[in-house]
XYZ file of C-alpha atoms in Angstrom:
650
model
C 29.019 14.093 5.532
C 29.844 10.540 4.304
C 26.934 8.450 3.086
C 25.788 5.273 4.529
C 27.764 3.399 2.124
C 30.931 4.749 2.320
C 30.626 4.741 6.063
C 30.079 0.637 5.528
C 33.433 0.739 3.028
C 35.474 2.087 6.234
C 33.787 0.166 8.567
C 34.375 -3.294 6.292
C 37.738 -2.195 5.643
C 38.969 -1.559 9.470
C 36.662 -5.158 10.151
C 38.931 -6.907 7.548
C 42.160 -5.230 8.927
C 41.158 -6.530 12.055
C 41.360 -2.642 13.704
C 38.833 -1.345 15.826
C 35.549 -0.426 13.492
C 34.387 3.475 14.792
C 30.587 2.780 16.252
C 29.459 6.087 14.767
C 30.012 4.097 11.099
C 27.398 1.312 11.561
C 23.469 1.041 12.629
C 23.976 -0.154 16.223
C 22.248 -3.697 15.334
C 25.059 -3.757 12.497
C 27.719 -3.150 14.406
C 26.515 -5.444 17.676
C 26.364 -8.296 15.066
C 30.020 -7.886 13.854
C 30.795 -8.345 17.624
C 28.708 -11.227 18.294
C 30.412 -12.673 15.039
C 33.826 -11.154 16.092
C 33.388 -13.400 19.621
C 32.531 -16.598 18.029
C 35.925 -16.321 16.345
C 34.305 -16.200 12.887
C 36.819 -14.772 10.132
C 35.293 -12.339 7.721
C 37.503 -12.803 5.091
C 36.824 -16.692 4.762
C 33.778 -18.409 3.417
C 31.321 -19.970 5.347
C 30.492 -23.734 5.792
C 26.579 -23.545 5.358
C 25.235 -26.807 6.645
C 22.236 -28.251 4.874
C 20.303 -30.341 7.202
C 18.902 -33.994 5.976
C 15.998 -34.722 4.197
C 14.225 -36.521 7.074
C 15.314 -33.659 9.388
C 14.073 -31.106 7.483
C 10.414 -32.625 7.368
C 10.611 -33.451 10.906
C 10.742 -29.704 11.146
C 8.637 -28.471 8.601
C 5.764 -31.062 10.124
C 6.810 -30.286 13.881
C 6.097 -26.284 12.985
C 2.253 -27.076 13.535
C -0.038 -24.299 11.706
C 2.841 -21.423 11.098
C 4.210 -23.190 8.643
C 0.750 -23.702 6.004
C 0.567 -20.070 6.859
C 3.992 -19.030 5.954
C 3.318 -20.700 2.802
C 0.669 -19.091 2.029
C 2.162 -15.746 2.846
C 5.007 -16.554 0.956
C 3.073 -16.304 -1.763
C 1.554 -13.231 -2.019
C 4.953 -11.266 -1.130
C 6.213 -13.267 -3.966
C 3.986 -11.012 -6.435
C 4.060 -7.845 -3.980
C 8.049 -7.376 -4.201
C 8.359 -6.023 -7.681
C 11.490 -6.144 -9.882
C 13.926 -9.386 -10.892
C 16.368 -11.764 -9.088
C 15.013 -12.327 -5.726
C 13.909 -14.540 -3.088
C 11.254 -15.240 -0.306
C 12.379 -17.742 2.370
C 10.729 -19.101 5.785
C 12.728 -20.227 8.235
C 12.405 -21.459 11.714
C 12.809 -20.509 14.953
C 16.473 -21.537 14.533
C 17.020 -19.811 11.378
C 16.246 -23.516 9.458
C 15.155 -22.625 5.976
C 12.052 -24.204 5.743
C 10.834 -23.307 2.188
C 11.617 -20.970 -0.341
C 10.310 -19.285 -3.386
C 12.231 -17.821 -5.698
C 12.952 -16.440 -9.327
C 15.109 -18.279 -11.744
C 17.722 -15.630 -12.189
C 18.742 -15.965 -8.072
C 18.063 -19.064 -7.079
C 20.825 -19.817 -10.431
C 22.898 -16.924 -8.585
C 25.763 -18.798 -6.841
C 24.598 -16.972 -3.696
C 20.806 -17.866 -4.664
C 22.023 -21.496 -4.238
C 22.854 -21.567 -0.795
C 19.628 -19.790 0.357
C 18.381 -23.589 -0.094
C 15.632 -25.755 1.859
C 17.313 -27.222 5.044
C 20.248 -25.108 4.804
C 21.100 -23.483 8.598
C 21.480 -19.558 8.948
C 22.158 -19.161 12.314
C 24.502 -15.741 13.003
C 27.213 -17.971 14.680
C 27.476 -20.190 11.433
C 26.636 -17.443 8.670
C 27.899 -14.265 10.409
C 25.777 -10.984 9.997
C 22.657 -11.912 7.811
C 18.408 -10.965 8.012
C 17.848 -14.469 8.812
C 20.269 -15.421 11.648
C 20.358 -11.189 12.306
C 16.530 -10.941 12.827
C 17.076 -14.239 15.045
C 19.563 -13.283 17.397
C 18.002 -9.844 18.020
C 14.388 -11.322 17.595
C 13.253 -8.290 15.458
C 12.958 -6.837 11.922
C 16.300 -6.520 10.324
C 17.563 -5.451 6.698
C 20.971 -6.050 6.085
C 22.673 -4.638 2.771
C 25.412 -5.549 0.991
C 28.372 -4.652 3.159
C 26.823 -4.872 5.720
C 27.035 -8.822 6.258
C 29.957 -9.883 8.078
C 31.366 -12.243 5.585
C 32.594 -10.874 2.511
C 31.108 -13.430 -0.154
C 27.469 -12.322 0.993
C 28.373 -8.539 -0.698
C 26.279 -8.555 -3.699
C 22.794 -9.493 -1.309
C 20.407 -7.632 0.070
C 18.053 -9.295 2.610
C 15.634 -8.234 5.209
C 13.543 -10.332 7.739
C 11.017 -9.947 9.988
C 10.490 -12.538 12.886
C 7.142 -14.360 13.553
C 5.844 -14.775 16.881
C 2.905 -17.021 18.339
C 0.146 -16.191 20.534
C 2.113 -15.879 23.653
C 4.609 -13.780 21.695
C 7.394 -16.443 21.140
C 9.419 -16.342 18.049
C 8.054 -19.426 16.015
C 9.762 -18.750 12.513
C 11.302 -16.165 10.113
C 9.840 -14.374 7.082
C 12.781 -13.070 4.781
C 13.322 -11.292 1.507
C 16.735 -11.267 -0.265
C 17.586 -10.249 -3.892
C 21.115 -8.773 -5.662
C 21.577 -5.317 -4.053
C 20.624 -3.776 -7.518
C 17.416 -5.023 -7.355
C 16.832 -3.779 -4.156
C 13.611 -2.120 -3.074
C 13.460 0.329 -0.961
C 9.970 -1.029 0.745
C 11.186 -4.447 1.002
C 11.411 -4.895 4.144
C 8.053 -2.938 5.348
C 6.568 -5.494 3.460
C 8.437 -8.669 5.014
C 7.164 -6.772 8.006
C 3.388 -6.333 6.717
C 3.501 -10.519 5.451
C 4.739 -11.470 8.835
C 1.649 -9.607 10.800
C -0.587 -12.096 8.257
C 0.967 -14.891 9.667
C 1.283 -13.842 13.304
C -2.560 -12.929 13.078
C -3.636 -16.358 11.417
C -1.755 -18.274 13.971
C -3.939 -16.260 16.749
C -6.783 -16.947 15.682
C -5.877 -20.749 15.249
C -4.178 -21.119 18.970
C -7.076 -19.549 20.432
C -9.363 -21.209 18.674
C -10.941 -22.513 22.196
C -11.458 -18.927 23.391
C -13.381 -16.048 21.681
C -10.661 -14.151 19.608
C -11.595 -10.540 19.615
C -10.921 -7.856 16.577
C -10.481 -4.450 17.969
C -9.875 -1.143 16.123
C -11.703 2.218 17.100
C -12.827 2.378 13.156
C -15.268 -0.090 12.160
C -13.657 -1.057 8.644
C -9.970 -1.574 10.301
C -11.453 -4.652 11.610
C -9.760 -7.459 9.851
C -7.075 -5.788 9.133
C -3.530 -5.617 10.462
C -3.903 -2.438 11.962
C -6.545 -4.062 14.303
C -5.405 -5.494 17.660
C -6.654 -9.115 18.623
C -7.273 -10.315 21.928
C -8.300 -13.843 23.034
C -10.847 -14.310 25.698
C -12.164 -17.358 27.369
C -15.289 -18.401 28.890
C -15.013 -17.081 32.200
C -13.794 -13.883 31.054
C -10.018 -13.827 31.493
C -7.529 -12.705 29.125
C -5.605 -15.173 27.821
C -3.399 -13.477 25.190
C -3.388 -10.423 22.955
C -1.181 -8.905 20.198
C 1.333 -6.099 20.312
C -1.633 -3.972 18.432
C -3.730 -4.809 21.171
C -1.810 -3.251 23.811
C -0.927 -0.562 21.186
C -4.658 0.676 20.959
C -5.605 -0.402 24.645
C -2.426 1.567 26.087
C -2.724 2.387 29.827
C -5.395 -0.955 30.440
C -3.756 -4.171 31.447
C -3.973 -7.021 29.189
C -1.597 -9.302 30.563
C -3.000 -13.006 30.456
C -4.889 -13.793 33.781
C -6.986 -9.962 33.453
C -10.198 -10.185 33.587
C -12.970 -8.453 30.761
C -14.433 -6.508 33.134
C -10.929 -4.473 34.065
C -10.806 -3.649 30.375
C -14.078 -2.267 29.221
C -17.194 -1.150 31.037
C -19.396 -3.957 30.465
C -20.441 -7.548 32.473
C -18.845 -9.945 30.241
C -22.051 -12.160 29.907
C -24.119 -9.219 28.658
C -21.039 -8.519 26.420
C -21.661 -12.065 25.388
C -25.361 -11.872 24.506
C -24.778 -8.789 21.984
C -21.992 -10.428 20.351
C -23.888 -13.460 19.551
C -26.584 -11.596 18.591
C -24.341 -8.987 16.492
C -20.917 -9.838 15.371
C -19.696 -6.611 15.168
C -20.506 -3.964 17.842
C -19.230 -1.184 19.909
C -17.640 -1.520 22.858
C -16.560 1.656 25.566
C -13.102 0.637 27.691
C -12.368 1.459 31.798
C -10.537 5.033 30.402
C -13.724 6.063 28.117
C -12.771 5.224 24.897
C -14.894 3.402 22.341
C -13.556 0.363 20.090
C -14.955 -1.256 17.115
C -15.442 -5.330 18.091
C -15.413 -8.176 15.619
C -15.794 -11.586 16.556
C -12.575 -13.209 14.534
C -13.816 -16.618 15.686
C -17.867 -17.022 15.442
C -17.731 -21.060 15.387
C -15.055 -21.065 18.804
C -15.158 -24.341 20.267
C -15.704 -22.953 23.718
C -19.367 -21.412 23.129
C -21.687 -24.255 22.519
C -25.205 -24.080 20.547
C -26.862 -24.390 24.189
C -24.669 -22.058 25.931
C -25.552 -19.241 23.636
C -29.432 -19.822 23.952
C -28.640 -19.616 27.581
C -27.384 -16.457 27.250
C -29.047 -13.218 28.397
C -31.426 -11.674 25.637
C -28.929 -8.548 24.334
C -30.709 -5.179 25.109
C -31.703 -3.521 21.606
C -29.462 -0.717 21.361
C -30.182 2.150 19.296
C -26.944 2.691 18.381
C -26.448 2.314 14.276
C -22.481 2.354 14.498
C -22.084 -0.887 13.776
C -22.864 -0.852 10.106
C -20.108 -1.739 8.345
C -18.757 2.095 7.836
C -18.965 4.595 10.969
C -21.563 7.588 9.855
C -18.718 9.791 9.524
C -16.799 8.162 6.872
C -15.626 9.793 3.629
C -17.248 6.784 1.430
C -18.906 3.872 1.828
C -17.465 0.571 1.673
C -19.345 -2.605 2.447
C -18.541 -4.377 -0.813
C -16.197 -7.076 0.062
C -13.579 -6.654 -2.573
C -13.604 -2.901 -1.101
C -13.307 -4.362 2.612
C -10.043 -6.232 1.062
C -8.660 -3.128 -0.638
C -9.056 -1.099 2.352
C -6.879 -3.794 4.549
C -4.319 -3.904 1.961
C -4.167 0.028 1.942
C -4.333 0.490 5.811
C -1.468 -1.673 6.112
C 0.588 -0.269 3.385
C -0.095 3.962 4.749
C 0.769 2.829 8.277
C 4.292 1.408 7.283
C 4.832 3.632 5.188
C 4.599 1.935 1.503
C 4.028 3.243 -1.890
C 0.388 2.896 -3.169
C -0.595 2.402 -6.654
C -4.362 3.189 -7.340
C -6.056 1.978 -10.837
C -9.441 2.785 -11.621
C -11.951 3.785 -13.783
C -12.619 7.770 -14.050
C -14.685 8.348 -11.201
C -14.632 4.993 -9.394
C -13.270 7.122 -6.323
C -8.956 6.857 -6.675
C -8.321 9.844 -4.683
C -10.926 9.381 -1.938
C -8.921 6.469 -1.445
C -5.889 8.279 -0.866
C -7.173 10.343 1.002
C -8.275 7.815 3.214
C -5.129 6.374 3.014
C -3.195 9.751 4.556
C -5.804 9.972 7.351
C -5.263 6.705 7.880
C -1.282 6.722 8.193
C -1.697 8.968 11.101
C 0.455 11.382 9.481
C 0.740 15.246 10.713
C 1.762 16.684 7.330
C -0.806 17.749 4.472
C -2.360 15.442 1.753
C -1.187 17.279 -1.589
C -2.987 15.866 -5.214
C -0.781 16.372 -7.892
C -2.511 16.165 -12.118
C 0.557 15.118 -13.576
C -1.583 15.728 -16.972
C -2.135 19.496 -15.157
C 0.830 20.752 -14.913
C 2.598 21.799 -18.359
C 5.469 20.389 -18.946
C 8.037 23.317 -18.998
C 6.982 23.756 -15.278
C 6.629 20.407 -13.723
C 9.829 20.075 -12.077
C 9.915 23.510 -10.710
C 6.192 22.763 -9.621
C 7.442 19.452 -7.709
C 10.609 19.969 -6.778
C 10.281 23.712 -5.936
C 13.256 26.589 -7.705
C 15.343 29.275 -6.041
C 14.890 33.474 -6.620
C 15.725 33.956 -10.332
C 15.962 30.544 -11.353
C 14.168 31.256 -14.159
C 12.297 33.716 -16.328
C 9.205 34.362 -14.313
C 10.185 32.916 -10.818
C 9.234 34.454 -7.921
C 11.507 36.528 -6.129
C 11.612 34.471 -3.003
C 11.624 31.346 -4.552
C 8.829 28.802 -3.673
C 9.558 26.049 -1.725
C 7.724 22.891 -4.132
C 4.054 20.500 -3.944
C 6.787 17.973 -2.567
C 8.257 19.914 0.035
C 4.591 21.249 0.765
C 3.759 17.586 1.587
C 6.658 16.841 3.734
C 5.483 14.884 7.196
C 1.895 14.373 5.037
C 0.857 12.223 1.788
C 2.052 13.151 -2.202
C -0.406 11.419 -4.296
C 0.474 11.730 -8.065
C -2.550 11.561 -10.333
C -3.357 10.184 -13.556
C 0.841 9.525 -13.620
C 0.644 7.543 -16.686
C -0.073 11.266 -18.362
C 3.629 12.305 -16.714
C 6.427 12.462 -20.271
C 9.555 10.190 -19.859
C 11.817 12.638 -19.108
C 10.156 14.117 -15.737
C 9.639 10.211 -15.305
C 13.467 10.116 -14.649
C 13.354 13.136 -11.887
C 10.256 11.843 -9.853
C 12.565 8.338 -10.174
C 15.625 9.984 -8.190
C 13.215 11.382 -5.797
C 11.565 7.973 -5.082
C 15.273 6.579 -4.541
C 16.691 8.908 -1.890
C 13.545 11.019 -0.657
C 15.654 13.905 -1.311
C 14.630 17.590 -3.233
C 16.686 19.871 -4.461
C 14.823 23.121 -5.912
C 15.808 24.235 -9.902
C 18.269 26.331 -9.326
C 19.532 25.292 -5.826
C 22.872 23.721 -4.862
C 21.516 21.583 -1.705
C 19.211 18.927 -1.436
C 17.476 18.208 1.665
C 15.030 15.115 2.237
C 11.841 14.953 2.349
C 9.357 12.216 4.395
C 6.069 11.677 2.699
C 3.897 8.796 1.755
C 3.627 8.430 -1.954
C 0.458 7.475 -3.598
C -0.056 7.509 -7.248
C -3.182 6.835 -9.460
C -4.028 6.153 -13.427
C -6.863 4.379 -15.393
C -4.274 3.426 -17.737
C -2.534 -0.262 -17.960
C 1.142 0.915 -16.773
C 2.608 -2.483 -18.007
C 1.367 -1.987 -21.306
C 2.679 1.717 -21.078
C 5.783 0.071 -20.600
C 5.650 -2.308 -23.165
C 4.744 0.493 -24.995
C 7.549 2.277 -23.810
C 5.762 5.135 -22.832
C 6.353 4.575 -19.357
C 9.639 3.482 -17.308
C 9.665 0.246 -16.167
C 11.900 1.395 -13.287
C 9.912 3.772 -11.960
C 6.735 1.847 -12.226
C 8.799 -0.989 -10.017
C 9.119 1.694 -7.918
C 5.374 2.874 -7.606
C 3.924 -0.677 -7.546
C 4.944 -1.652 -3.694
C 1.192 -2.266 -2.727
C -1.286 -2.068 -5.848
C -4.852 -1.973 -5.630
C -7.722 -1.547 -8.018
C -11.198 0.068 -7.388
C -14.016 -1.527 -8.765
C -16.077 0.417 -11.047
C -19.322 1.588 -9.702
C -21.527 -1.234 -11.541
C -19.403 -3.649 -10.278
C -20.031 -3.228 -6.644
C -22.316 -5.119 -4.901
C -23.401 -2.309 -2.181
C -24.262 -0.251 -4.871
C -27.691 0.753 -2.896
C -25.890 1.898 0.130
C -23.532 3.996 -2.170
C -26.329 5.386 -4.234
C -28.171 6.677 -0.727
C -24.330 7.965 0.408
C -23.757 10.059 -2.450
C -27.451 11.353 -2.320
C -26.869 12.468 1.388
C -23.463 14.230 0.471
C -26.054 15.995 -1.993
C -28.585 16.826 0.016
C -28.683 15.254 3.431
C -32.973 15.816 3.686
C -33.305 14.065 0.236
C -34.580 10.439 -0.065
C -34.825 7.819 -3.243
C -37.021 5.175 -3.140
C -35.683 1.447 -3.791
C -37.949 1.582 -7.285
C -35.446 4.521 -8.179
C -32.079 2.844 -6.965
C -33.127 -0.532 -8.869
C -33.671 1.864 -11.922
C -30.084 3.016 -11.284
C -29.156 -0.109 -10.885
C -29.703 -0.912 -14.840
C -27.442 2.079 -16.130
C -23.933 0.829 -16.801
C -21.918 4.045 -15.363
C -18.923 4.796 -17.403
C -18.249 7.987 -15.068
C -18.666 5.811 -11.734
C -18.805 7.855 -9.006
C -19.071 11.346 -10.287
C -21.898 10.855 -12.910
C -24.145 9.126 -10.140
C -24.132 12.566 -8.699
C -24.439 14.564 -11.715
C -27.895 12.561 -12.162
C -28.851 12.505 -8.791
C -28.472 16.203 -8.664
C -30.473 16.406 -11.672
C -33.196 14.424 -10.167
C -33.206 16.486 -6.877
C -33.627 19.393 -8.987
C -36.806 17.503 -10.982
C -38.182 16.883 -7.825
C -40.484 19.182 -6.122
C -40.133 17.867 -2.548
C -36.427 15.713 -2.480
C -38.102 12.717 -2.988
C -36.468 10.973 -6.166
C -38.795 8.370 -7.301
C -38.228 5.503 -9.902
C -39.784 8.098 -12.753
C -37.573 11.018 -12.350
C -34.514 8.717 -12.198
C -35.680 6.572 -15.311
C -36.625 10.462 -17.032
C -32.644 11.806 -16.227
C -31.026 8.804 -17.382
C -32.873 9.066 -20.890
C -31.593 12.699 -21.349
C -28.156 11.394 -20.467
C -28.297 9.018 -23.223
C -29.872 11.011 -25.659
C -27.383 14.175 -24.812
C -24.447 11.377 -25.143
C -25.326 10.375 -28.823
C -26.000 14.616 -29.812
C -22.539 15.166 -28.674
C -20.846 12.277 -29.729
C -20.194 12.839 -33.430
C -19.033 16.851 -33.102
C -17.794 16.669 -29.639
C -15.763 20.073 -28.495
C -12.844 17.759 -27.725
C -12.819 16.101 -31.034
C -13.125 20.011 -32.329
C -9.847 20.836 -29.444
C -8.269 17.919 -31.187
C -8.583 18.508 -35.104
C -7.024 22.169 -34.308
C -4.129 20.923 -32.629
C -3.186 18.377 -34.653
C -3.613 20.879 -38.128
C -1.289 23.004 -36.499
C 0.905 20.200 -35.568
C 1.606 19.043 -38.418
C 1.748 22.718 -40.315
C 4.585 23.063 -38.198
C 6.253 20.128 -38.664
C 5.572 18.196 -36.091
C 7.232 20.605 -33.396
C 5.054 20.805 -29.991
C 6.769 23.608 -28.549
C 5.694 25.837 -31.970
C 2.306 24.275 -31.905
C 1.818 25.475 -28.275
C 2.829 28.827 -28.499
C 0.998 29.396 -31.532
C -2.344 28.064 -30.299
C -1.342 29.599 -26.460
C -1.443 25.956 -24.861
C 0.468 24.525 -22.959
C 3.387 21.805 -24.152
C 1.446 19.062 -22.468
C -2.008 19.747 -23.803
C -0.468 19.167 -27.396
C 1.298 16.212 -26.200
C -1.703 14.269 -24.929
C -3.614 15.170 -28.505
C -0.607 14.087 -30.455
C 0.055 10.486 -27.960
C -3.424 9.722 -28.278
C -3.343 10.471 -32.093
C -0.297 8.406 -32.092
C 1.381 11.105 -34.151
C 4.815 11.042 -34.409
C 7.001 14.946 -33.622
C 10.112 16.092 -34.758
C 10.103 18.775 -32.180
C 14.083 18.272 -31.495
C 13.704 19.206 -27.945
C 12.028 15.551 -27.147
C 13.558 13.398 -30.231
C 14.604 11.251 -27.754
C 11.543 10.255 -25.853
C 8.897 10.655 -28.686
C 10.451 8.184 -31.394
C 10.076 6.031 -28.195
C 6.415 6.352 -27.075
C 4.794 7.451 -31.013
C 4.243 5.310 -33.582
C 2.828 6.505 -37.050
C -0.678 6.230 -37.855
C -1.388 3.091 -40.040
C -3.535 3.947 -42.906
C -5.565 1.004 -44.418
């Protein structure tokens, strides 16, 4: 079976001969392009004449874009620092496929290609032949085009993919695209483009409707705000007057064409809907087919509902209902710390496309609840599967990953086993404390990430594999780099969407945690706000998981599961006092001065030092990185004169 680049090289070389080019060798959107070019009597083998428009022209447009253009900007920006690796560009254009600003590193916009992707210049498919920009235009939808895949043969060496941007009423108002060398390509890039042009499309909503009441809707409470929410503009009389494609994804089966009115949609008089919302921001509403939606008001200071009108409102009827806390009661953890709220937007977005996630946080600070949030949140089928890359030893990661055939090796089972990856296929891979992974099984989870594809030690076929892929570390991966103890490719590849948990005495809804974790402990318990303010003062190096080791030892110190501020203030003492007992003689420290003795008695070789202590390989190689000893085991020269430097001695 030919691969989607040599099916391009036939295709581009039966274009060029001017023969007919086989439809089974392009994407259908490629090869409609080629035709539309092909009819406008455009010549692939020449070089295009991109017009550049005049200054005045161009600010005429810019200026006559009304708010999608501050918001593009703005966008722009932040996809700037999302799209990892070198040599690329960001670039709005208009409706026309007008380049209206760009943003770029030095490397491209130097390239000679990099230079035409300029301010003013015009990118229109009947000018520039098969491109994202004038692509995405003509077909008003995402596009990536790669390489070979643009009609004209100069544009080769570029990768690009672009996402249009619609308005409130769903017309296409400008164009978000991403283009780099096709070696610094990213798989993700255009999910992204995609996720960047929902900002702006949501932005410009709210500012259109800003006369109506604009409407957040998600059935989860902490979606709201998010992309994943739909957004629906009401006005005073109750009639629809627009509403996103995520509206109509969530509201499927209700009509929400402009001119419906409220009360077709959800089971409630509009005015009474009114009263709550003014009295409660965010609330829950039921719809005409029985389901319930979280509501946020995206616009609280709409022009439409005067100071007057809402004291003329109907009183809302108290409503016993506690749903509309910030977190529904049934959530995995609590998040009504703001920088939380923004993390779980950012990872919402990202598990729904799907994009790579990369979690840092302190131990404890919660990394995989979050990802495992962030697979029940992608909506996928498949299973969430946690892999300790520190875990596994060494000698058995790959055929741990990547699965191994009957009798691939000493000790295999006789039917094979099929690999964690494989086990996560249609689900979510996250790869924990990854930093811990050595260099050279860095290099085989790096061809996975690039073509999705496992093939078992042993076996003589691949076959791909669709999962979302989350990783975690509390170590600094750019220093690991620097350090050279961790690729720099493969951390491009990991850091699509990166976000980073604060630690536990960071967060500002530290009470409503405390009282979570207390309930996962023991739902009858309580803690009185003396205790929590007591817990409050404790600076939490373990986060998450030592709040409930001391909670549980205050339950147990507590005749009746009432933790007051004594028993709390009583634990945390012990803690410290047990911390600075253990400090000096520590059973690590003990773990550590064996391994290393042995170490170096042998030379320096890890795989002797294992087997002679009955360890595993990576056990001896965490002790010796974090000793910064350096090996001469021969069977990792390569990588450790790389990531160990000698210890320094005064």
């Amino acid at each position: 079976m030919l691969s989607r680049t040599e099916r391009t090289s036939r295709a581009r070389l039966a274009l060029e001969r001017k023969a007919v080019v086989a439809e089974s060798l392009l994407p259908r959107e490629i090869s409609a392009s080629w035709q539309r070019c092909l009819d406008a009597g455009l010549d692939p083998r020449s070089v295009p004449e991109i017009s550049v428009l005049e200054a005045p022209e161009l600010r005429r447009r810019q200026e006559g874009s009304g708010h999608v253009y501050p918001l593009a900007r703005a966008e722009m920006e932040m996809l700037y620092h999302q799209i990892a690796g070198s040599e690329f560009m960001i670039a709005f254009a208009d409706a026309d496929g007008v380049v209206l600003d760009t943003l770029s590193d030095q490397a491209f916009g130097a390239s000679s290609n990099g230079r035409q992707i300029m301010c003013g210049s015009m990118w229109s498919e009947a000018v520039a032949g098969t491109n994202a920009l004038g692509t995405a235009a003509a077909m008003q939808q995402s596009v990536i085009i790669h390489g070979a895949e643009h009609f004209f043969s100069c544009y080769r060496p570029i990768s690009c993919a672009a996402a249009p941007v619609r308005d409130a009423g769903g017309r296409m108002v400008g164009l978000l695209d991403a283009s780099s060398n096709c070696a610094s390509r990213q798989s993700h890039t255009l999910a992204l483009v995609q996720m960047a042009a929902t900002h702006i499309e949501n932005g410009l909503f709210v500012r259109e409707m800003r006369s109506h009441v604009v409407l957040g809707i998600h059935p989860r409470t902490e979606f709201l705000g998010t992309i994943s929410a739909g957004m629906i503009a009401i006005d005073e009389h109750g009639t629809i007057r627009a509403a996103n494609t995520r509206a109509a994804i969530l509201l499927a089966g209700l009509k929400l064409a402009p001119g419906t009115h409220f009360e077709q949609v959800f089971n409630e008089p509009y005015q009474a809907f009114l009263a709550r919302l003014c009295a409660n921001d965010r609330l829950f509403l039921r719809d005409a087919l029985g389901s319930s939606h979280a509501i946020a008001w995206a616009n609280p200071n709409s022009a439409f509902l005067s100071s007057r009108q809402r004291h003329a409102l109907p009183q809302p009827v108290p409503v016993s209902d506690k749903r509309s806390t910030v977190m529904p009661a049934d959530a995995d953890f609590v998040a009504q710390d703001p920088q939380l709220h923004a993390i779980l937007a950012q990872v919402d977005a990202a598990a729904r496309l799907p994009a790579p996630i990369l979690i840092y946080g302190e131990t404890g600070s919660g990394k995989e609840m979050l990802a495992r949030h962030a697979h029940a949140v992608s909506g996928r089928r498949g299973e969430f599967v946690a892999i300790n890359c520190a875990a596994i030893p060494e000698e058995l990661f790959e055929a741990e990953l990547f699965g191994y055939e009957a009798g691939a090796f000493t000790g295999a089972r006789k039917n094979g086993n099929a690999g964690l990856i494989a086990g996560a296929d249609g689900g979510t891979l996250l790869l924990d404390e990854i930093a811990e992974l050595p260099l050279q099984l860095q290099a085989a989870l790096l061809r996975f990430l690039d073509d999705q594809r496992v093939r078992p030690v042993g076996g003589r076929t691949s076959r791909r594999i669709d999962v979302l892929v989350l990783a975690a570390t509390n170590a600094d991966l750019r220093a690991e780099v620097a350090a050279k103890r961790f690729r720099a490719d493969l951390l491009y590849r990991l850091d699509i969407v990166q976000v980073t948990l604060p630690p536990l005495r960071a967060r500002s809804d530290f009470t409503a945690a405390a009282r979570f974790a207390l309930r996962r402990i023991n739902e009858h318990a309580t803690i009185t706000d003396d205790a929590i303010a007591r817990l409050r003062t404790y600076h939490w190096p373990g986060n998450f998981r030592e709040l409930c080791t001391i909670l549980t030892r205050a339950l147990l110190a507590s005749p009746d599961d009432a933790i007051d501020a004594q028993q709390v203030a009583d634990v945390l003492s012990a803690q410290a006092g047990a911390a600075r007992v253990a400090l000096p003689s520590s059973l690590r420290e003990k773990n550590a001065e064996a391994v290393l003795r042995v170490f170096h008695e042998t030379g320096g070789n890890i795989s002797v030092t294992a087997e002679k202590l009955s360890i595993a390989r990576n056990t001896v190689y965490r002790y010796v990185r974090e000793a910064a000893v350096p090996s001469t085991d021969s069977s990792r020269n390569n990588t450790l004169e790389s990531r160990f430097k000698p210890v320094q001695e005064d």
